[in-house]
């Protein structure tokens, strides 16, 4: 798959088309003769005259035309794609066997032709989703292009080349010229050039993005793929039954497969593929067409974190410690430095044990690897822990706790930080996130037995959100506003984040559920070990229930607040219209439960209907796949999902999740990763500290915001280096014994004995904490 990446896109000299077009353009704009132009661009005259002929007849679309004498087989192409979509893991040979059994394709099919068809649609050896999207778009563009060639443009002529070169009817030629002018004239204003060519700014931004990714094909819009009334899986099942039982009628097939479609639709499908003859010999293809294998691996092998791949000795030998940090440490041997934010130093050993450095050196951008052990992720993580809302706030503060804790000694510029983030890609950050979660799983911070899914909406307050392609989503008031919607998975048993991924504001749950699970859950957590899944009303879709219960988390049960869409209303309306079976739930509400089978998938579900006693108008519905659970227990169980709601609020208030600025999705995703590191490092700190801080009488944890007031910031402290090169923090405003200072001090000493109190980017120095009252004799 080729990508075209230039700031103001137009051309590469290595591509033959652009040389041909520039040759044609120089002749038609009267800049040179045909002979001189062909010599300049190294093009034969016969090629030029053929190009000119196409340009006159079909305009810019004709320049891309090539004669392909190979015969096309649209029925075979349609059948091969149908089978591949319904059985993604099927072999080319099995598709060939299927095509041989179909009357209208049996004479055309060959294994080589099947392979050629599938690869042209992105179903190659890797079978990556980006390839499917890319080549699918190219194929849809070809359909539009073929239609354009049927409508010739006859207003150009050789005698008036310069006058007829630009025509308003040839809109795709105008688009190419727009890109060309912006490329060759960097000082030209985009708005003025677009106005001159009659192209709107939103169209230009979409055109630029498409051209950067699809190349020349991006100039042509792709038709929408549309939706099919019958899924590929269902069509394949019907064809298999008809092949095996030629005498069966559509009604019999519907009854056998328990379908919810009309017999006329089945008959049309049978007629389309030429299977009307009932005297054919039966063909059983089940041995070639295995049922779809699930994406979940039965023999789960957890992802091994990079912490175990790169040894500390190797990193210390091949990477350098920051020079400014070493100079400051040498000065601390003779005198103590005053600081006011001890939090970053106290959490540094826990960030180190999460393997952030090892993950960065394994999965980070190649350009940023192999230099210093410290990196920009550490700086941002300790900025969050110290309570600075934005990276720009660091340079305005004279306290250098964040800089020392991250191993850089002194702050760089804000622009330097954002310049380094340019080198990241989505795939790299996704690997960093998964590695972090895998390490947290190894440390016992995450169990993954009870999981909650939810979105968080971060509003975008800038201008021109449509031109910048920032989708819209619902804010707290329910209004549709532009913004980003990170999708979050939460461990409800341990009350800690599992993963968080970036999505645009227009993203909705049914579109990304499978992708999110396959990329961020299945590589780390055993899906068969998940016992309970808690989701809110946005996930109310029958196919999603089937994915969760039958495909992804087979041994788990779903607990959901159901959205009252048409399907749910149809199921609960008989119960609402009847006054029988209602029981009192509390002073204001009454409940009633029903057991149903979802119409399309046959999935069994118990629905609890909760409504007000007086008005009977305010109705809420809760559902679960655990049908034997009492109704009141279902409602009590669903309260468990509020842990993720409160957890997201804590990410906003303590970790500044909503303080992320900028438009670049990769930069926003990197900030999300830093938030995850800070949250899991603090969770690790609380787990080691234990006691009332990790689990108080109400079962809650002390939030990072509260811990800042207790210990992490606005303290009178000194830091120095002892004879063993340990960094010693001394709190000078200590009040009394038995406080958190003593407990943290004892914890750090205990970790040092276990060789866990060390920080790689400090050259494996440890941190110790002492407390005294500087005014007490």
mmCIF file of C-alpha atoms in Angstrom, residues 296-303 441 447-449 451 521-531 552-556:
data_model
loop_
_atom_site.group_PDB
_atom_site.id
_atom_site.type_symbol
_atom_site.label_atom_id
_atom_site.label_comp_id
_atom_site.label_asym_id
_atom_site.label_seq_id
_atom_site.Cartn_x
_atom_site.Cartn_y
_atom_site.Cartn_z
ATOM 1 C CA UNK A 296 -10.285 -15.027 20.599
ATOM 2 C CA UNK A 297 -7.574 -17.631 21.020
ATOM 3 C CA UNK A 298 -8.642 -20.567 23.168
ATOM 4 C CA UNK A 299 -5.059 -21.109 24.371
ATOM 5 C CA UNK A 300 -4.452 -17.625 25.703
ATOM 6 C CA UNK A 301 -0.846 -16.489 25.827
ATOM 7 C CA UNK A 302 -0.527 -13.142 27.616
ATOM 8 C CA UNK A 303 1.616 -10.397 26.155
ATOM 9 C CA UNK A 441 -1.045 -7.204 34.979
ATOM 10 C CA UNK A 447 -7.034 -8.561 37.242
ATOM 11 C CA UNK A 448 -9.475 -8.149 34.359
ATOM 12 C CA UNK A 449 -12.288 -10.249 35.859
ATOM 13 C CA UNK A 451 -14.603 -4.950 33.211
ATOM 14 C CA UNK A 521 -8.042 -6.169 25.484
ATOM 15 C CA UNK A 522 -7.435 -9.557 23.839
ATOM 16 C CA UNK A 523 -3.591 -9.278 23.658
ATOM 17 C CA UNK A 524 -3.382 -8.592 27.408
ATOM 18 C CA UNK A 525 -6.316 -10.169 29.253
ATOM 19 C CA UNK A 526 -7.678 -13.679 28.876
ATOM 20 C CA UNK A 527 -11.197 -13.166 27.447
ATOM 21 C CA UNK A 528 -12.362 -16.511 28.844
ATOM 22 C CA UNK A 529 -11.401 -15.363 32.360
ATOM 23 C CA UNK A 530 -13.695 -12.306 32.271
ATOM 24 C CA UNK A 531 -16.688 -12.949 34.519
ATOM 25 C CA UNK A 552 -15.358 -12.409 22.978
ATOM 26 C CA UNK A 553 -16.176 -13.148 26.615
ATOM 27 C CA UNK A 554 -17.856 -16.549 26.467
ATOM 28 C CA UNK A 555 -17.723 -17.193 30.207
ATOM 29 C CA UNK A 556 -18.839 -13.706 31.214
#
